[in-house]
Amino acid sequence: MDWVNVALQGVLLGGLFALFATGLALVFGVMRLVNLAHGDLGILAAFVALFLLDSFHLGVLLASVLAIGVMVAIGYVLQRGLLNFTIGTDDTRPILVTFGLSIIIQNALIMAFSADSQGLDVGSIENASMRISDQLAVGWYPLIVFVIAVAAIAALQLFLNRTSLGRAFRATSDDREAAELMGIDNSHIYGLAMAIALGLVALAGILLAIRTTFDPSQGSFRLIFAFEAVIMGGMGSIWGTLAGGIILGVSQTLGAQAFGAGWGIFVGHAVFLTVLAFKPSGFFAKTVTA
Amino acid sequence: MSILELKEVNVFYGDFQALFSVSFSVEEGQTFAFIGANGGGKSTLLRTVAGLLKPASGELCFQGESIVGVPAHKRVGMGIALVPEGRRVFPSLSVHENLLIGAYGGRKGEWNVESVLELFPLLSPLMKRQASSLSGGEQQALAIGRALMANPQLILLDEVSLGLAPVVIKRIYEAMGHLVGKGTTILVVEQDVQHVLTVADYVACFLEGRISLEGKPGDLSSEQITAAYFGM
C-alpha cells in the first residue's frame, strides 16, 4: 500500500511539473522559441509574491494574484521589447538571449533577496491531509495544486480550440507568413503567448513556493523538469505535457521510495532518457505538416 | 481611378535585385495578368503588393493612398488579399477553421462561410477535416475561399493552377469569372499563358525583374508574347 501512496504523491507532483512546462510548450509551439529563462521566471514570480507580501502586508492570495498579473505584463513587454527581435533569425539567437536572461534573473534575485531559502506560508493547509483508507492518505495542498494545474491546462486548451484568438495562435504556429496574410499581427500574438506562458509559470512558481522552500538557483532545475515533461508528452500536445509531468512525478517519487531519498531525481532523469532513446517524439506528439 | 498603382518599384532579396523600377496601374474591376518564366519576378511583385516584401524604393498606392509603410496584416483590412503560391493552408486547422481565420482581418462584405461553400461546393463535405488531409485541388479551393473570407477588393492569385488537374483548373477559372462579375479586381500570376489570356483584360510579361511587354491580350500577337516571355 505504501507504493500506491507514493505513486499517488507522484501523480499530484506531476501536475505541478506539467503546469511549469505548459508555458514552455506554448511558447515553443507558437513561435519556436526555446525559453531558457522559463524556470527562472517562475521563481521570479514567487519572489515577486514574497516581496508584495512583506512590503505591503497583503494576504498570500492577493499577493499571488498580483504577482501573476505582474508576470503577465512582463511577458508581453519582454516579448515585444526584446524577444521578438530574436525570432525568425537563426535558431541560436533566442537561446543565447534567454540564457543571458536566466543568468541576469538569478543574480538579480541573489542581490535583492540573498541566496537563502525562502517560503510562502499559507498556514495549516500545507500539511493537512485527507485519509482515503487505513494506509492511503492524500495531502490537501498537493491535491489542490493538482486540481489547479489541470484546470489551468484545460482552460488553455479550451482557449486554443474554441476562441478566435486561440485559432489565430494555432494559425501563427502553423505558418506565420500565411497568418500575416490573414490579418494576424504576429508580434502581438507572440506577446500574448508569452504573457499567457508567464502567467502559467508564475502560478506554478507560487504554488511551488507554498509547497516547499525556494531560492534564486531553483529556476534551472525547474527548467529541466519542464523540458522533460514536454518532451515525454510530445511536442504540440498540451494534455501530453500533463501526461509527461505525471510520468516524471511518479518516476521521482517511486525512485525515491525504492532507492532512498536522494535517488528520486536521478530515476526521473533515467526514465526521461529512456523515453528519449526509444520514443524521441514523445507519447502524444501532434505535429502536422502540409 | 486606378485601384493599384506602382511607380518605379525596386525590390531586393538581400543583395539580389528581383524587381527593376516596375511601374503599372490596375483599374478597378480589371483582371490583370502577369506572365513570364520562373524567376522573372511575378511572385515577388505579388508579395510586395501584399506587404510581405518592402520595396527599397518606389511608390505603391492602393486607392490613391501610399501603402509602402503599411504592414501586411493591415493591408488585409484595407482590402488586399493574397492567395500565396503553394496554397499555404493551415495544415493543423480544420477546413472550417481555415475559412474562419480568413475573416480575422475583419472586413464586412458578402463573403462568408456559406457563400464560399456556394462557390466551392466541393469543400462542404470536408469542413471538419484537417486541411493537411485535403488533395491539392481541394487545398487550392480552400486557399482561395479563405482569401475571399477577408472580403477583398483586390485579390492576388499566385500560380493558383500549378500542379492541379485540368478539371480543377477549369473550376478555379470559373470561380474567377464569378469574382469579376462581383466587381472584384484580380491580379493573377500564371505560367500557363494560354489559360490566363482567356480571362485577362490586361497582361504584362515579366522577364528578369522587368516588364518586357504589356497590353490587352487582343492587341498582342503570340510572336510578341513568345519574344517577351523568353527574351528573344
Short mmCIF file of C-alpha atoms in Angstrom, two decimals:
data_model
loop_
_atom_site.label_atom_id
_atom_site.label_comp_id
_atom_site.label_asym_id
_atom_site.label_seq_id
_atom_site.Cartn_x
_atom_site.Cartn_y
_atom_site.Cartn_z
CA MET A 1 0.00 0.00 0.00
CA ASP A 2 2.98 2.24 0.62
CA TRP A 3 3.77 2.08 -3.07
CA VAL A 4 0.30 3.12 -4.13
CA ASN A 5 0.52 6.01 -1.74
CA VAL A 6 3.89 7.06 -3.12
CA ALA A 7 2.69 6.74 -6.73
CA LEU A 8 -0.31 8.91 -5.88
CA GLN A 9 2.01 11.59 -4.46
CA GLY A 10 3.94 11.34 -7.71
CA VAL A 11 0.82 11.93 -9.79
CA LEU A 12 -0.03 15.02 -7.76
CA LEU A 13 3.54 16.30 -8.01
CA GLY A 14 3.36 15.69 -11.77
CA GLY A 15 0.52 18.19 -12.06
CA LEU A 16 2.86 20.90 -10.79
CA PHE A 17 5.62 19.81 -13.19
CA ALA A 18 3.11 19.98 -16.02
CA LEU A 19 1.99 23.46 -15.02
CA PHE A 20 5.62 24.59 -15.08
CA ALA A 21 6.02 23.02 -18.51
CA THR A 22 2.83 24.23 -20.20
CA GLY A 23 4.01 27.78 -20.83
CA LEU A 24 7.31 26.47 -22.18
CA ALA A 25 5.41 24.23 -24.60
CA LEU A 26 3.02 27.01 -25.61
CA VAL A 27 5.82 29.43 -26.44
CA PHE A 28 7.75 26.81 -28.35
CA GLY A 29 4.62 25.77 -30.20
CA VAL A 30 3.51 29.24 -31.23
CA MET A 31 6.86 30.83 -32.08
CA ARG A 32 9.53 28.07 -31.97
CA LEU A 33 11.25 29.93 -29.16
CA VAL A 34 13.14 27.88 -26.58
CA ASN A 35 12.93 29.98 -23.45
CA LEU A 36 15.86 29.02 -21.21
CA ALA A 37 14.75 31.60 -18.64
CA HIS A 38 11.36 29.93 -18.23
CA GLY A 39 12.14 28.28 -14.88
CA ASP A 40 13.77 31.43 -13.50
CA LEU A 41 10.74 33.49 -14.47
CA GLY A 42 8.59 31.09 -12.42
CA ILE A 43 10.87 31.53 -9.41
CA LEU A 44 10.92 35.29 -10.04
CA ALA A 45 7.13 35.22 -9.68
CA ALA A 46 7.48 33.58 -6.26
CA PHE A 47 9.88 36.33 -5.19
CA VAL A 48 7.52 39.00 -6.51
CA ALA A 49 4.75 37.47 -4.40
CA LEU A 50 7.08 37.33 -1.39
CA PHE A 51 8.06 40.97 -1.90
CA LEU A 52 4.42 42.10 -2.15
CA LEU A 53 3.61 40.06 0.94
CA ASP A 54 6.44 41.54 3.03
CA SER A 55 6.28 45.12 1.80
CA PHE A 56 2.57 45.75 1.70
CA HIS A 57 1.33 43.12 4.18
CA LEU A 58 -1.11 41.70 1.69
CA GLY A 59 -2.65 38.27 2.10
CA VAL A 60 -0.94 35.39 0.27
CA LEU A 61 -3.84 35.08 -2.16
CA LEU A 62 -3.90 38.76 -3.12
CA ALA A 63 -0.10 38.93 -3.35
CA SER A 64 -0.11 35.83 -5.58
CA VAL A 65 -2.78 37.17 -7.89
CA LEU A 66 -0.92 40.48 -8.19
CA ALA A 67 2.37 38.68 -8.82
CA ILE A 68 0.78 36.65 -11.61
CA GLY A 69 -0.60 39.88 -13.10
CA VAL A 70 2.87 41.43 -12.94
CA MET A 71 4.36 38.41 -14.73
CA VAL A 72 1.70 38.54 -17.44
CA ALA A 73 2.60 42.18 -18.09
CA ILE A 74 6.33 41.38 -18.01
CA GLY A 75 5.68 38.59 -20.52
CA TYR A 76 4.05 40.87 -23.06
CA VAL A 77 6.63 43.64 -22.69
CA LEU A 78 9.57 41.22 -22.71
CA GLN A 79 8.31 39.62 -25.91
CA ARG A 80 7.53 42.84 -27.78
CA GLY A 81 10.54 44.72 -26.45
CA LEU A 82 13.21 42.04 -26.70
CA LEU A 83 12.40 38.50 -27.76
CA ASN A 84 10.51 39.40 -30.96
CA PHE A 85 13.80 40.72 -32.31
CA THR A 86 15.38 37.29 -31.91
CA ILE A 87 12.66 35.35 -33.72
CA GLY A 88 12.90 34.30 -37.35
CA THR A 89 16.63 34.90 -37.44
CA ASP A 90 18.88 31.97 -36.71
CA ASP A 91 17.90 29.43 -34.08
CA THR A 92 20.74 30.16 -31.70
CA ARG A 93 19.85 33.79 -31.06
CA PRO A 94 16.74 33.27 -28.87
CA ILE A 95 18.62 30.57 -26.95
CA LEU A 96 21.55 32.87 -26.22
CA VAL A 97 19.30 35.78 -25.26
CA THR A 98 17.11 33.74 -22.92
CA PHE A 99 20.20 32.08 -21.42
CA GLY A 100 21.52 35.54 -20.65
CA LEU A 101 18.15 36.49 -19.22
CA SER A 102 18.27 33.44 -16.98
CA ILE A 103 21.65 34.48 -15.55
CA ILE A 104 20.50 38.06 -15.05
CA ILE A 105 17.34 36.98 -13.20
CA GLN A 106 19.19 34.56 -10.93
CA ASN A 107 21.84 37.09 -9.97
CA ALA A 108 19.40 39.95 -9.57
CA LEU A 109 17.38 37.77 -7.20
CA ILE A 110 20.51 36.90 -5.19
CA MET A 111 21.38 40.60 -4.92
CA ALA A 112 17.87 41.56 -3.88
CA PHE A 113 16.90 38.63 -1.64
CA SER A 114 20.23 36.80 -0.91
CA ALA A 115 20.78 33.14 -1.70
CA ASP A 116 18.88 32.00 1.42
CA SER A 117 15.88 29.73 1.16
CA GLN A 118 12.54 31.46 1.43
CA GLY A 119 9.00 30.25 1.94
CA LEU A 120 5.48 31.43 1.30
CA ASP A 121 3.37 30.49 4.31
CA VAL A 122 -0.33 29.72 3.98
CA GLY A 123 -0.79 28.08 7.36
CA SER A 124 -2.14 24.67 8.31
CA ILE A 125 -3.48 23.68 4.88
CA GLU A 126 0.11 22.99 3.81
CA ASN A 127 0.31 19.88 5.98
CA ALA A 128 -3.32 18.82 6.34
CA SER A 129 -4.25 15.54 4.73
CA MET A 130 -7.28 13.51 3.87
CA ARG A 131 -7.40 9.80 4.73
CA ILE A 132 -8.83 7.63 1.93
CA SER A 133 -8.28 4.29 3.65
CA ASP A 134 -6.18 2.98 6.52
CA GLN A 135 -2.93 3.18 4.62
CA LEU A 136 -3.82 5.69 1.92
CA ALA A 137 -3.70 9.43 2.58
CA VAL A 138 -3.61 12.44 0.30
CA GLY A 139 -2.33 15.85 1.33
CA TRP A 140 -4.93 18.56 0.77
CA TYR A 141 -2.40 21.01 -0.57
CA PRO A 142 -0.87 18.71 -3.24
CA LEU A 143 -4.41 17.78 -4.26
CA ILE A 144 -5.43 21.44 -4.60
CA VAL A 145 -2.26 22.13 -6.62
CA PHE A 146 -3.06 19.22 -8.92
CA VAL A 147 -6.63 20.41 -9.45
CA ILE A 148 -5.45 23.97 -10.17
CA ALA A 149 -2.86 22.65 -12.63
CA VAL A 150 -5.38 20.50 -14.50
CA ALA A 151 -7.91 23.35 -14.54
CA ALA A 152 -5.31 25.79 -15.91
CA ILE A 153 -4.23 23.35 -18.60
CA ALA A 154 -7.86 22.65 -19.54
CA ALA A 155 -8.57 26.38 -19.72
CA LEU A 156 -5.61 26.90 -22.03
CA GLN A 157 -6.74 24.03 -24.24
CA LEU A 158 -10.26 25.47 -24.43
CA PHE A 159 -8.86 28.88 -25.28
CA LEU A 160 -6.76 27.46 -28.10
CA ASN A 161 -9.53 25.28 -29.53
CA ARG A 162 -12.62 27.38 -29.10
CA THR A 163 -11.78 31.08 -29.39
CA SER A 164 -10.98 33.20 -32.40
CA LEU A 165 -7.76 34.38 -30.74
CA GLY A 166 -6.80 30.79 -29.94
CA ARG A 167 -7.33 29.91 -33.58
CA ALA A 168 -5.01 32.75 -34.52
CA PHE A 169 -2.39 31.27 -32.14
CA ARG A 170 -2.60 27.95 -33.94
CA ALA A 171 -2.57 29.54 -37.38
CA THR A 172 0.56 31.53 -36.49
CA SER A 173 2.13 28.34 -35.18
CA ASP A 174 1.40 26.54 -38.47
CA ASP A 175 2.62 29.27 -40.83
CA ARG A 176 3.50 32.74 -39.58
CA GLU A 177 3.66 34.34 -43.01
CA ALA A 178 0.30 32.93 -44.12
CA ALA A 179 -1.12 34.10 -40.78
CA GLU A 180 0.07 37.62 -41.55
CA LEU A 181 -1.82 37.41 -44.85
CA MET A 182 -4.99 36.73 -42.84
CA GLY A 183 -4.56 39.99 -40.96
CA ILE A 184 -2.93 38.47 -37.89
CA ASP A 185 -0.31 40.65 -36.24
CA ASN A 186 2.30 38.06 -35.30
CA SER A 187 4.24 40.38 -32.98
CA HIS A 188 1.10 40.91 -30.93
CA ILE A 189 0.23 37.18 -30.93
CA TYR A 190 3.76 36.37 -29.75
CA GLY A 191 3.42 38.97 -27.00
CA LEU A 192 0.14 37.45 -25.86
CA ALA A 193 1.58 33.92 -25.99
CA MET A 194 4.48 34.95 -23.76
CA ALA A 195 2.09 36.78 -21.42
CA ILE A 196 -0.01 33.63 -21.02
CA ALA A 197 3.10 31.47 -20.64
CA LEU A 198 4.49 33.66 -17.87
CA GLY A 199 1.09 33.81 -16.17
CA LEU A 200 1.05 30.00 -16.09
CA VAL A 201 4.65 29.65 -14.91
CA ALA A 202 4.04 32.34 -12.29
CA LEU A 203 1.11 30.32 -10.97
CA ALA A 204 3.35 27.24 -10.92
CA GLY A 205 6.21 29.09 -9.23
CA ILE A 206 3.95 30.41 -6.48
CA LEU A 207 2.32 27.02 -5.90
CA LEU A 208 5.80 25.53 -5.65
CA ALA A 209 6.91 28.26 -3.24
CA ILE A 210 4.00 27.45 -0.94
CA ARG A 211 4.70 23.71 -1.14
CA THR A 212 8.38 23.90 -0.32
CA THR A 213 11.18 26.38 0.24
CA PHE A 214 12.68 28.17 -2.73
CA ASP A 215 15.80 30.14 -3.57
CA PRO A 216 17.14 32.00 -6.63
CA SER A 217 19.00 28.99 -8.03
CA GLN A 218 15.95 26.77 -8.39
CA GLY A 219 14.84 28.03 -11.77
CA SER A 220 17.36 25.85 -13.61
CA PHE A 221 16.05 22.64 -12.02
CA ARG A 222 12.51 23.67 -12.83
CA LEU A 223 13.51 24.27 -16.44
CA ILE A 224 14.98 20.78 -16.76
CA PHE A 225 11.90 19.15 -15.27
CA ALA A 226 9.73 21.23 -17.60
CA PHE A 227 11.74 20.17 -20.64
CA GLU A 228 11.45 16.53 -19.57
CA ALA A 229 7.68 16.80 -19.18
CA VAL A 230 7.24 18.48 -22.57
CA ILE A 231 9.46 16.03 -24.43
CA MET A 232 7.97 12.92 -22.83
CA GLY A 233 4.47 14.22 -23.50
CA GLY A 234 5.24 15.08 -27.10
CA MET A 235 5.52 18.44 -28.83
CA GLY A 236 2.32 20.24 -29.68
CA SER A 237 0.10 18.40 -27.22
CA ILE A 238 -0.89 20.20 -24.04
CA TRP A 239 -2.56 17.16 -22.49
CA GLY A 240 0.59 15.25 -23.45
CA THR A 241 2.56 17.70 -21.31
CA LEU A 242 0.30 16.83 -18.37
CA ALA A 243 0.97 13.14 -19.00
CA GLY A 244 4.71 13.85 -19.26
CA GLY A 245 4.63 15.74 -15.97
CA ILE A 246 2.83 12.88 -14.26
CA ILE A 247 5.28 10.30 -15.63
CA LEU A 248 8.15 12.41 -14.29
CA GLY A 249 6.46 12.93 -10.91
CA VAL A 250 5.68 9.24 -10.44
CA SER A 251 9.21 8.25 -11.53
CA GLN A 252 10.72 10.62 -8.99
CA THR A 253 8.60 9.57 -6.03
CA LEU A 254 8.82 5.83 -6.80
CA GLY A 255 12.57 6.16 -7.37
CA ALA A 256 12.97 7.88 -4.02
CA GLN A 257 10.88 5.18 -2.34
CA ALA A 258 12.87 2.35 -3.92
CA PHE A 259 16.46 3.61 -3.63
CA GLY A 260 16.35 6.32 -0.96
CA ALA A 261 15.51 10.00 -0.91
CA GLY A 262 18.47 11.20 -2.96
CA TRP A 263 17.67 8.90 -5.89
CA GLY A 264 14.28 10.25 -6.89
CA ILE A 265 15.50 12.94 -9.27
CA PHE A 266 18.05 10.53 -10.72
CA VAL A 267 15.37 7.97 -11.52
CA GLY A 268 13.25 10.75 -13.07
CA HIS A 269 16.12 11.67 -15.41
CA ALA A 270 16.77 7.98 -16.19
CA VAL A 271 13.14 7.43 -17.17
CA PHE A 272 13.26 10.57 -19.31
CA LEU A 273 16.41 9.41 -21.10
CA THR A 274 14.83 6.01 -21.71
CA VAL A 275 11.79 7.65 -23.30
CA LEU A 276 14.05 9.90 -25.34
CA ALA A 277 16.00 6.88 -26.59
CA PHE A 278 13.03 4.73 -27.56
CA LYS A 279 10.29 7.24 -28.32
CA PRO A 280 12.03 10.56 -29.07
CA SER A 281 8.83 12.20 -30.36
CA GLY A 282 7.12 11.61 -27.01
CA PHE A 283 3.85 9.83 -26.35
CA PHE A 284 1.28 12.28 -27.67
CA ALA A 285 3.11 14.34 -30.31
CA LYS A 286 0.74 16.23 -32.57
CA THR A 287 2.92 17.79 -35.21
CA VAL A 288 1.28 18.29 -38.59
CA THR A 289 2.82 19.32 -41.86
CA ALA A 290 1.15 20.41 -45.05
CA MET B 1 -9.32 55.95 -60.69
CA SER B 2 -6.85 53.12 -60.59
CA ILE B 3 -7.18 50.85 -57.58
CA LEU B 4 -3.49 49.95 -57.54
CA GLU B 5 -0.56 51.90 -58.85
CA LEU B 6 3.15 51.11 -58.74
CA LYS B 7 5.77 53.67 -59.69
CA GLU B 8 9.43 52.78 -60.19
CA VAL B 9 9.36 49.98 -57.62
CA ASN B 10 12.68 48.28 -56.84
CA VAL B 11 12.73 45.17 -54.66
CA PHE B 12 15.73 43.27 -53.35
CA TYR B 13 16.35 39.94 -51.64
CA GLY B 14 19.47 40.88 -49.74
CA ASP B 15 21.94 41.92 -52.46
CA PHE B 16 19.94 40.34 -55.25
CA GLN B 17 17.63 42.72 -57.09
CA ALA B 18 14.37 40.98 -58.03
CA LEU B 19 12.38 43.90 -59.47
CA PHE B 20 13.81 46.78 -61.51
CA SER B 21 11.77 50.02 -61.46
CA VAL B 22 8.47 48.34 -62.15
CA SER B 23 5.55 50.66 -62.93
CA PHE B 24 1.97 49.87 -63.84
CA SER B 25 -1.55 50.65 -62.76
CA VAL B 26 -4.61 48.48 -62.37
CA GLU B 27 -8.15 49.76 -62.90
CA GLU B 28 -10.95 48.81 -60.55
CA GLY B 29 -12.73 45.63 -61.68
CA GLN B 30 -9.95 44.67 -64.04
CA THR B 31 -8.40 41.22 -64.32
CA PHE B 32 -4.70 41.93 -64.65
CA ALA B 33 -2.43 39.01 -65.51
CA PHE B 34 1.31 38.64 -65.09
CA ILE B 35 3.01 36.02 -67.17
CA GLY B 36 6.63 35.09 -67.56
CA ALA B 37 9.17 32.39 -66.87
CA ASN B 38 10.22 31.25 -63.40
CA GLY B 39 12.35 33.75 -61.55
CA GLY B 40 11.02 36.64 -63.60
CA GLY B 41 9.71 38.49 -60.56
CA LYS B 42 5.97 37.75 -60.75
CA SER B 43 5.64 36.25 -57.28
CA THR B 44 7.94 38.91 -55.85
CA LEU B 45 5.59 41.52 -57.24
CA LEU B 46 2.51 39.99 -55.62
CA ARG B 47 4.33 39.58 -52.31
CA THR B 48 5.34 43.23 -52.47
CA VAL B 49 1.75 44.32 -53.09
CA ALA B 50 0.59 42.11 -50.19
CA GLY B 51 3.22 43.67 -47.92
CA LEU B 52 5.42 40.63 -47.31
CA LEU B 53 8.30 42.39 -49.06
CA LYS B 54 9.25 46.04 -48.71
CA PRO B 55 10.38 47.91 -51.79
CA ALA B 56 13.81 49.53 -51.47
CA SER B 57 12.49 52.48 -53.44
CA GLY B 58 9.45 53.49 -55.44
CA GLU B 59 5.82 54.23 -54.71
CA LEU B 60 2.98 51.82 -54.06
CA CYS B 61 -0.55 53.24 -53.94
CA PHE B 62 -3.80 51.49 -53.14
CA GLN B 63 -6.94 53.53 -53.89
CA GLY B 64 -4.82 56.61 -54.25
CA GLU B 65 -3.03 56.30 -50.92
CA SER B 66 0.55 55.23 -50.38
CA ILE B 67 0.78 51.88 -48.60
CA VAL B 68 4.54 51.43 -48.66
CA GLY B 69 4.78 51.65 -44.86
CA VAL B 70 1.67 49.58 -44.11
CA PRO B 71 2.47 46.09 -42.75
CA ALA B 72 0.96 43.03 -44.45
CA HIS B 73 -1.51 42.26 -41.67
CA LYS B 74 -3.05 45.73 -42.00
CA ARG B 75 -3.30 45.58 -45.79
CA VAL B 76 -5.78 42.72 -45.42
CA GLY B 77 -8.11 45.04 -43.55
CA MET B 78 -7.75 47.60 -46.35
CA GLY B 79 -8.98 45.04 -48.85
CA ILE B 80 -5.91 43.35 -50.30
CA ALA B 81 -5.80 39.54 -50.05
CA LEU B 82 -3.10 37.25 -51.40
CA VAL B 83 -3.58 33.59 -52.25
CA PRO B 84 0.06 32.59 -51.90
CA GLU B 85 1.99 30.25 -54.13
CA GLY B 86 1.86 26.70 -52.79
CA ARG B 87 -1.57 27.32 -51.21
CA ARG B 88 -0.24 27.61 -47.64
CA VAL B 89 -3.41 26.44 -45.93
CA PHE B 90 -3.02 26.00 -42.16
CA PRO B 91 -2.35 22.25 -42.00
CA SER B 92 -3.35 21.59 -38.39
CA LEU B 93 -6.58 23.59 -38.61
CA SER B 94 -9.81 22.15 -39.94
CA VAL B 95 -11.23 23.36 -43.25
CA HIS B 96 -13.88 25.30 -41.37
CA GLU B 97 -11.25 26.93 -39.13
CA ASN B 98 -9.15 27.84 -42.16
CA LEU B 99 -12.14 29.70 -43.58
CA LEU B 100 -12.90 31.39 -40.27
CA ILE B 101 -9.31 32.57 -39.89
CA GLY B 102 -9.63 34.17 -43.32
CA ALA B 103 -12.17 36.55 -41.79
CA TYR B 104 -9.77 37.51 -38.96
CA GLY B 105 -8.87 40.79 -40.68
CA GLY B 106 -12.50 41.70 -40.18
CA ARG B 107 -13.77 43.38 -43.37
CA LYS B 108 -17.51 43.20 -43.74
CA GLY B 109 -18.94 42.10 -47.06
CA GLU B 110 -20.87 39.47 -48.91
CA TRP B 111 -18.34 36.68 -48.46
CA ASN B 112 -18.90 34.35 -45.54
CA VAL B 113 -18.68 30.60 -44.98
CA GLU B 114 -21.99 29.99 -46.75
CA SER B 115 -21.19 31.99 -49.89
CA VAL B 116 -17.70 30.46 -50.13
CA LEU B 117 -19.24 27.00 -49.97
CA GLU B 118 -21.66 28.03 -52.69
CA LEU B 119 -18.71 28.98 -54.88
CA PHE B 120 -16.74 25.82 -53.96
CA PRO B 121 -19.33 23.13 -53.13
CA LEU B 122 -16.53 20.55 -53.04
CA LEU B 123 -15.49 21.96 -49.65
CA SER B 124 -18.87 21.33 -48.00
CA PRO B 125 -18.33 17.67 -47.08
CA LEU B 126 -14.76 18.42 -45.93
CA MET B 127 -15.49 21.10 -43.35
CA LYS B 128 -14.44 19.04 -40.32
CA ARG B 129 -11.35 17.54 -41.96
CA GLN B 130 -7.84 18.70 -41.18
CA ALA B 131 -6.60 20.85 -44.06
CA SER B 132 -3.43 18.74 -44.34
CA SER B 133 -5.56 15.75 -45.41
CA LEU B 134 -7.00 17.52 -48.47
CA SER B 135 -5.90 16.95 -52.06
CA GLY B 136 -4.03 19.68 -53.92
CA GLY B 137 -7.14 20.89 -55.74
CA GLU B 138 -9.18 20.93 -52.55
CA GLN B 139 -6.44 22.87 -50.77
CA GLN B 140 -6.34 25.39 -53.60
CA ALA B 141 -10.10 25.91 -53.42
CA LEU B 142 -9.73 26.33 -49.66
CA ALA B 143 -6.89 28.83 -50.07
CA ILE B 144 -8.97 30.94 -52.47
CA GLY B 145 -12.06 30.65 -50.26
CA ARG B 146 -10.00 31.64 -47.23
CA ALA B 147 -8.77 34.77 -49.04
CA LEU B 148 -12.33 35.65 -50.06
CA MET B 149 -13.43 35.49 -46.42
CA ALA B 150 -11.47 38.74 -45.95
CA ASN B 151 -13.84 40.36 -48.47
CA PRO B 152 -11.03 41.81 -50.56
CA GLN B 153 -11.43 44.50 -53.19
CA LEU B 154 -8.19 43.35 -54.74
CA ILE B 155 -7.32 39.65 -54.75
CA LEU B 156 -3.86 38.46 -55.72
CA LEU B 157 -3.69 34.93 -57.10
CA ASP B 158 -0.22 33.40 -57.28
CA GLU B 159 0.07 30.36 -59.57
CA VAL B 160 -3.29 29.01 -58.49
CA SER B 161 -3.41 26.38 -61.26
CA LEU B 162 0.06 24.95 -60.64
CA GLY B 163 0.06 21.17 -60.34
CA LEU B 164 -3.71 20.78 -60.49
CA ALA B 165 -5.87 18.52 -62.65
CA PRO B 166 -7.43 20.26 -65.70
CA VAL B 167 -10.95 19.80 -64.33
CA VAL B 168 -9.96 21.60 -61.11
CA ILE B 169 -8.26 24.39 -63.04
CA LYS B 170 -11.45 24.85 -65.03
CA ARG B 171 -13.44 25.16 -61.80
CA ILE B 172 -11.00 27.74 -60.43
CA TYR B 173 -11.17 29.83 -63.58
CA GLU B 174 -14.95 29.68 -63.42
CA ALA B 175 -14.73 30.97 -59.86
CA MET B 176 -12.52 33.80 -61.11
CA GLY B 177 -15.20 34.71 -63.63
CA HIS B 178 -17.66 34.81 -60.77
CA LEU B 179 -15.42 37.24 -58.85
CA VAL B 180 -15.12 39.51 -61.88
CA GLY B 181 -18.91 39.56 -62.03
CA LYS B 182 -18.94 40.90 -58.49
CA GLY B 183 -16.56 43.71 -59.37
CA THR B 184 -13.52 42.32 -57.55
CA THR B 185 -10.21 43.38 -59.03
CA ILE B 186 -7.93 40.43 -59.71
CA LEU B 187 -4.18 40.31 -60.06
CA VAL B 188 -3.20 36.90 -61.33
CA VAL B 189 0.20 35.33 -61.86
CA GLU B 190 0.42 32.33 -64.15
CA GLN B 191 2.93 30.34 -66.10
CA ASP B 192 0.17 28.82 -68.22
CA VAL B 193 -0.15 31.64 -70.76
CA GLN B 194 -2.95 30.21 -72.92
CA HIS B 195 -5.31 29.82 -69.99
CA VAL B 196 -4.77 33.20 -68.46
CA LEU B 197 -5.12 35.11 -71.73
CA THR B 198 -8.73 33.92 -71.96
CA VAL B 199 -9.70 35.66 -68.70
CA ALA B 200 -7.37 38.67 -68.52
CA ASP B 201 -8.29 42.21 -69.55
CA TYR B 202 -4.69 43.26 -69.48
CA VAL B 203 -1.46 41.34 -69.43
CA ALA B 204 2.12 42.16 -68.51
CA CYS B 205 5.06 39.89 -69.14
CA PHE B 206 7.95 39.76 -66.69
CA LEU B 207 11.45 38.98 -67.75
CA GLU B 208 14.35 39.11 -65.30
CA GLY B 209 12.63 41.56 -63.00
CA ARG B 210 11.41 43.95 -65.68
CA ILE B 211 8.16 44.27 -67.58
CA SER B 212 9.13 43.23 -71.10
CA LEU B 213 5.71 43.57 -72.70
CA GLU B 214 2.26 44.78 -71.72
CA GLY B 215 -1.09 45.36 -73.36
CA LYS B 216 -4.56 43.99 -73.92
CA PRO B 217 -4.47 40.30 -74.89
CA GLY B 218 -6.26 41.06 -78.19
CA ASP B 219 -3.60 43.60 -79.17
CA LEU B 220 -0.67 41.26 -78.62
CA SER B 221 0.42 38.66 -81.14
CA SER B 222 1.65 35.28 -79.97
CA GLU B 223 5.05 36.09 -81.53
CA GLN B 224 5.32 39.20 -79.39
CA ILE B 225 4.37 37.23 -76.28
CA THR B 226 6.84 34.45 -77.02
CA ALA B 227 9.60 37.01 -77.57
CA ALA B 228 8.79 38.82 -74.33
CA TYR B 229 8.45 35.56 -72.41
CA PHE B 230 11.82 34.16 -73.40
CA GLY B 231 13.63 37.43 -74.05
CA MET B 232 14.38 36.69 -77.68
#
